[in-house]
Tab-separated table of C-alpha atoms in Angstrom:
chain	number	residue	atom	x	y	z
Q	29	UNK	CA	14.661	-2.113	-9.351
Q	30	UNK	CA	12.997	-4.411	-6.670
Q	31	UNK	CA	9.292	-6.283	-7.757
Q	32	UNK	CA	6.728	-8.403	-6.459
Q	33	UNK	CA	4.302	-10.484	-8.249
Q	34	UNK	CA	1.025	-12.240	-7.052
Q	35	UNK	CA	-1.289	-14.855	-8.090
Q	36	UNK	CA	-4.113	-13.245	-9.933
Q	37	UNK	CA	-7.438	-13.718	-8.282
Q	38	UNK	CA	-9.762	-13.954	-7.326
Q	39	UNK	CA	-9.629	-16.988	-5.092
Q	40	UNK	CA	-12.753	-18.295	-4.095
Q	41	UNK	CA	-12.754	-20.667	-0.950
Q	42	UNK	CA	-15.392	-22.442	1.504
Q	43	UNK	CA	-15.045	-21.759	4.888
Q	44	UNK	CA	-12.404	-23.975	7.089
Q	45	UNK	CA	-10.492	-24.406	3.454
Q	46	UNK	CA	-6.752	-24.110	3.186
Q	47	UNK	CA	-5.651	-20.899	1.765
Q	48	UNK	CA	-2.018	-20.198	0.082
Q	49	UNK	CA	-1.708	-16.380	-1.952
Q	50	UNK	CA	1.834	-16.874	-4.235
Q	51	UNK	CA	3.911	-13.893	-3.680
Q	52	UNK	CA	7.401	-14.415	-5.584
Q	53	UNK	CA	10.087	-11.043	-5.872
Q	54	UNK	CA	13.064	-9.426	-7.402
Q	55	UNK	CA	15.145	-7.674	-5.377
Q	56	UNK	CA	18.882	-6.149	-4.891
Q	57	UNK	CA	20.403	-6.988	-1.496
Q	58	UNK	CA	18.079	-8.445	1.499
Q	59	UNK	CA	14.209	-6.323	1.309
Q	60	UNK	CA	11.772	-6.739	3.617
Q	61	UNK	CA	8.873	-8.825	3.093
Q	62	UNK	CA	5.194	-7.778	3.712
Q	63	UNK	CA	1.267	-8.855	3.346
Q	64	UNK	CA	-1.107	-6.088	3.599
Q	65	UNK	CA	-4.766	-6.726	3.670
Q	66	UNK	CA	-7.591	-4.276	2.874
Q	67	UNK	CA	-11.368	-5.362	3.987
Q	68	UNK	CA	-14.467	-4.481	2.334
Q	69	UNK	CA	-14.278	-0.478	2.845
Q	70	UNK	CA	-11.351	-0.318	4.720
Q	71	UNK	CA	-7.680	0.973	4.592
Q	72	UNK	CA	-4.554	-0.874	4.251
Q	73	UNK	CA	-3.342	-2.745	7.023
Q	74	UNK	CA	-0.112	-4.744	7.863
Q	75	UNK	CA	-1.213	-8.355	8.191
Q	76	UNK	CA	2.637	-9.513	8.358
Q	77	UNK	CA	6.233	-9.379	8.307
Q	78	UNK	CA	9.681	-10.597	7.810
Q	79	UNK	CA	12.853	-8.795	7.647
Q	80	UNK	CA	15.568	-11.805	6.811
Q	81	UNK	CA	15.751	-15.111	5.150
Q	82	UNK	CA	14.052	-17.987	6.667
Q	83	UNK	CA	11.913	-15.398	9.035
Q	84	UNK	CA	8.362	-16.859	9.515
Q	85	UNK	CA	6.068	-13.786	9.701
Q	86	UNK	CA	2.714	-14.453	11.229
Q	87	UNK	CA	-0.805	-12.739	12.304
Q	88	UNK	CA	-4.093	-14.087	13.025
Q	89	UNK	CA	-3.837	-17.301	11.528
Q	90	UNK	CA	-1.906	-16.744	8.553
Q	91	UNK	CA	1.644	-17.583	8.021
Q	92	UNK	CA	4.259	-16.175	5.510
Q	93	UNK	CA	8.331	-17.532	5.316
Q	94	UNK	CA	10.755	-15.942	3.662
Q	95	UNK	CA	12.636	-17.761	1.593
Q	96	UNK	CA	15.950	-16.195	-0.339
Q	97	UNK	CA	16.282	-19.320	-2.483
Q	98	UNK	CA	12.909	-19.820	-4.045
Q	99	UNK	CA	12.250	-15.434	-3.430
Q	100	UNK	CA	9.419	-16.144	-2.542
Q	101	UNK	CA	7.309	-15.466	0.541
Q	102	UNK	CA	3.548	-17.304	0.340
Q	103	UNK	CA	1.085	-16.396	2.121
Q	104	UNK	CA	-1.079	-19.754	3.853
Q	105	UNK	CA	-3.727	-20.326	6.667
Q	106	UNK	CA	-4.835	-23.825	7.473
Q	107	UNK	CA	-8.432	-22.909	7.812
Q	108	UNK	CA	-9.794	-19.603	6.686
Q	109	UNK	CA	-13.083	-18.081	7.413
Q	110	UNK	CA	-15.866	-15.608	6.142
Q	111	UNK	CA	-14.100	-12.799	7.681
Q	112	UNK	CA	-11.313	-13.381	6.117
Q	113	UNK	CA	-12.789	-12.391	3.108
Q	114	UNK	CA	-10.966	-9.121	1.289
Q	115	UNK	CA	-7.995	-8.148	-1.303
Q	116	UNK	CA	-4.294	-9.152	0.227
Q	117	UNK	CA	-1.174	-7.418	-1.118
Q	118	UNK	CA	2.798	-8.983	-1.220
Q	119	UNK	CA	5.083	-6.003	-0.673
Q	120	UNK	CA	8.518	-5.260	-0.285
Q	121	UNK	CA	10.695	-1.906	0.266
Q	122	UNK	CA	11.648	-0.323	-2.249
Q	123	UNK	CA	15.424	-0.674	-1.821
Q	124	UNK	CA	18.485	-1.255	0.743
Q	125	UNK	CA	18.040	1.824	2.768
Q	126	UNK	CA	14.385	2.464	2.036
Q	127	UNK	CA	11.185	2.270	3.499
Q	128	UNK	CA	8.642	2.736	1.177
Q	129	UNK	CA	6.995	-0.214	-0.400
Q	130	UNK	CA	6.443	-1.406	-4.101
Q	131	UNK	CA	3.292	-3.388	-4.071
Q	132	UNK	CA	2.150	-6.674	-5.546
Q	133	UNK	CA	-1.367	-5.945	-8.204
Q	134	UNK	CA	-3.502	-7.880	-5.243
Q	135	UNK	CA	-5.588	-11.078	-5.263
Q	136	UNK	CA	-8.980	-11.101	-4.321
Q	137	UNK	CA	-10.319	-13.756	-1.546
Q	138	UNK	CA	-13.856	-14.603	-1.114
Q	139	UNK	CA	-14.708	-17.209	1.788
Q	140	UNK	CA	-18.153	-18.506	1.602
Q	141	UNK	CA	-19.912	-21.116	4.258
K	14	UNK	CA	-4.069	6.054	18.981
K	15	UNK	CA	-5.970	7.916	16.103
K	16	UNK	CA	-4.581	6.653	12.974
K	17	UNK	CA	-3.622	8.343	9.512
K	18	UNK	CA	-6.511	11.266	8.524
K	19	UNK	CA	-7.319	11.940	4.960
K	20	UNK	CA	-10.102	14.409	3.443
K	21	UNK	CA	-11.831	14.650	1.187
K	22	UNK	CA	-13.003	10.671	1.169
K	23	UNK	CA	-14.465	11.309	-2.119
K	24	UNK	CA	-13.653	13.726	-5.324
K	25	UNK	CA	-15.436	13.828	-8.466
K	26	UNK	CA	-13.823	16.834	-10.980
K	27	UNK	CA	-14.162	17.437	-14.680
K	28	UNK	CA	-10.789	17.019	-16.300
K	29	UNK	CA	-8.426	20.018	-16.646
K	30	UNK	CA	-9.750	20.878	-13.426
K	31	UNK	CA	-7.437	21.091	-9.744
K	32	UNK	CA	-7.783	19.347	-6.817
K	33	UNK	CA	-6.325	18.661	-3.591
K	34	UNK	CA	-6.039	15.971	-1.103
K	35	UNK	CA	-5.173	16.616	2.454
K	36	UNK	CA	-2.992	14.025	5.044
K	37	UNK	CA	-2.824	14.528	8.908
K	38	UNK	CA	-0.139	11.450	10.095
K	39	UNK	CA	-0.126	9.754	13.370
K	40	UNK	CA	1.065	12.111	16.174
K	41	UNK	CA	5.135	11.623	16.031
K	42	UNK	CA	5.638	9.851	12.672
K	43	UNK	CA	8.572	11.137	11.175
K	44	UNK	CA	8.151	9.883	7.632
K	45	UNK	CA	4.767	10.271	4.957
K	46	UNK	CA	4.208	8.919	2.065
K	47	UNK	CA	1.388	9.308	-0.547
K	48	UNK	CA	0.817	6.681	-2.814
K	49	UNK	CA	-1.630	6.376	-5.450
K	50	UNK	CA	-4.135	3.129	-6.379
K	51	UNK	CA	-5.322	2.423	-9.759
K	52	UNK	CA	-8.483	0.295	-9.965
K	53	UNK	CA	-7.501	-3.403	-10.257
K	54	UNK	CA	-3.459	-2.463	-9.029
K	55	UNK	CA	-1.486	-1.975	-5.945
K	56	UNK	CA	-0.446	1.198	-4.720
K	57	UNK	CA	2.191	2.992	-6.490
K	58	UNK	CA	4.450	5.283	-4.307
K	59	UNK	CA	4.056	9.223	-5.547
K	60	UNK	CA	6.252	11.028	-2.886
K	61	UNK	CA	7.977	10.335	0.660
K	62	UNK	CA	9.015	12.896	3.062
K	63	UNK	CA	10.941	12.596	6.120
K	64	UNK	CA	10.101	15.227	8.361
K	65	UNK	CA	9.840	18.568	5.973
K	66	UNK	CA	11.743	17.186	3.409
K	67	UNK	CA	11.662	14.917	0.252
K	68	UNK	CA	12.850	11.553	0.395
K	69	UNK	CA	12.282	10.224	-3.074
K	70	UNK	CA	9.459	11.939	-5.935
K	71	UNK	CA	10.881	9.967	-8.533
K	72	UNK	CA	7.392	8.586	-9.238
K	73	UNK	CA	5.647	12.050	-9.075
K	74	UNK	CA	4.440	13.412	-12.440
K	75	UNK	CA	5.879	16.551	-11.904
K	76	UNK	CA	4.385	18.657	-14.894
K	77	UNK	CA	0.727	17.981	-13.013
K	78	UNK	CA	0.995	16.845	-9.584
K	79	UNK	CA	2.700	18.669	-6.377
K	80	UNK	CA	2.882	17.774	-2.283
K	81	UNK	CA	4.180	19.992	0.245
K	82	UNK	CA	4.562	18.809	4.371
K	83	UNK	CA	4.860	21.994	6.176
K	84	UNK	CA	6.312	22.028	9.425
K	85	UNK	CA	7.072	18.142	9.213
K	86	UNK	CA	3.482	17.585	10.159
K	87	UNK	CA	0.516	17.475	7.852
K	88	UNK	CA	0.708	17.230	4.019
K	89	UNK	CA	-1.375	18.289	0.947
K	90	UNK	CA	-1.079	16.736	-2.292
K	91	UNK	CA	-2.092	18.694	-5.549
K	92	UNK	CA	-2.879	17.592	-9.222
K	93	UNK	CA	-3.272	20.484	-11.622
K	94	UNK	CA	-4.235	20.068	-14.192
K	95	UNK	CA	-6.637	16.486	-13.636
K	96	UNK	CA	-6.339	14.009	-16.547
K	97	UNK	CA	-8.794	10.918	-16.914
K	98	UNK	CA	-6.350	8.914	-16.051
K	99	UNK	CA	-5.914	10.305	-12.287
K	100	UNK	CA	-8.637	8.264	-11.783
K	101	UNK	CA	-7.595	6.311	-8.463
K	102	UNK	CA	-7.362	6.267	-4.701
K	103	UNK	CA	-4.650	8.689	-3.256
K	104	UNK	CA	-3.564	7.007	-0.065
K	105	UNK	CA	-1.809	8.590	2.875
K	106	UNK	CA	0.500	6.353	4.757
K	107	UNK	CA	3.200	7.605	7.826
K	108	UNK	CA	5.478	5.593	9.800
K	109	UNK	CA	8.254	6.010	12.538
K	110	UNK	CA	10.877	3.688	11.119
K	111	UNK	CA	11.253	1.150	8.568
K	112	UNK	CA	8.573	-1.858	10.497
K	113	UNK	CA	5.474	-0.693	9.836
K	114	UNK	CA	3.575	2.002	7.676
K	115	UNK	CA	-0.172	3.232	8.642
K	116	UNK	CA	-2.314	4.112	6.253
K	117	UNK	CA	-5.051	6.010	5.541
K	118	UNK	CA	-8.425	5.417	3.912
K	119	UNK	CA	-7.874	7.177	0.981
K	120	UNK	CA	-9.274	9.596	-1.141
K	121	UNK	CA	-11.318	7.934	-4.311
K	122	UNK	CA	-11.003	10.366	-6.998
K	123	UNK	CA	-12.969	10.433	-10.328
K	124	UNK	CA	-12.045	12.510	-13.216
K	125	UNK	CA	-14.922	13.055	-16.211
């Protein structure tokens, strides 16, 4: 079945730093990519998205591609900041037809100044 | 737009004991899913439903857990009897189509 797997955290940054989260998959047929993010005491939400090869997903900042010949799709943002600070999760559906998600494990970020 | 509902927020239960989590989607999502997060690991899927009906429990320990979505809307999950190891956050998430899934904040459980 289709997998994701993450850089283990947790990351530890200054502020203005460039950030890049490895995401890398396993998949039959053409998933859809995803980075959630959860904040300090928060739910789940969609930071991203791409459907297709070579889509460029992107949301406040960060950027994700995703790339069929390396499966991979890597999360980056050229300058990150305090509030970025929380635990960000690769995903992809589950299969072909599907739309639930398997989930990467999660890597911690902490952004100091 | 109010977003995905879940009660309790928090659950502490001895084991062997039952307990239930309750989901209320967004207004006019079709599909629910309830997922399950172990400390330290991402969130495992544990049942969808489109409308009243199951999409895929593959993942749902059958023997101990159950999850019911009467009349397409809200949902209850059960786990009877709790083991240690049930130890987690029971998320809630709906959608309308393959895009984009809301979630919930969860329900932390503890079993001792």
């Amino acid at each position: 079945g289709n997998s994701v797997t993450q850089m283990e955290g947790p990351v530890t940054l200054s502020e203005e730093a460039f950030l890049t989260i490895n995401c890398t998959y396993t998949a039959t047929g053409y998933p859809s990519l995803f980075w959630y993010v959860q904040y300090p005491g928060e739910g789940l939400q969609l930071l991203l998205k791409a459907t297709k090869a070579d889509d460029k997903g992107s949301n406040k900042g960060f950027e994700a591609t995703y790339r069929k010949e390396t499966t991979s799709f890597h999360l980056e943002k050229g300058s990150v900041q305090v509030s970025d600070s929380a635990v960000y999760f690769c995903a992809l559906t589950r299969d072909q037809a599907g739309t639930a998600l398997i989930f990467g494990k999660g890597t911690t970020l902490s952004v100091s100044s | 737009e109010a977003g995905v509902a879940q009660s309790p927020r928090y659950k502490i239960i001895e084991k062997r004991q039952s307990v239930a989590f309750w989901c209320n989607p967004i207004s006019g999502h079709a599909t629910l899913y309830w997922y399950q997060q172990i400390l330290g690991q991402g969130p495992k899927l544990l049942i969808q439903f489109q409308n009243n009906g199951v999409v895929d429990d593959s993942q749902l320990p059958k023997d101990r857990f159950s999850a019911e979505r009467l009349k397409g809307v809200d949902s209850t999950l059960k786990i009877q009897p709790a083991k240690l190891e049930d130890s987690a956050v029971y998320l809630c998430a709906s959608s309308l189509g393959p895009a984009k899934a809301f979630f919930g904040q969860g329900t932390r459980l503890t079993v001792v």
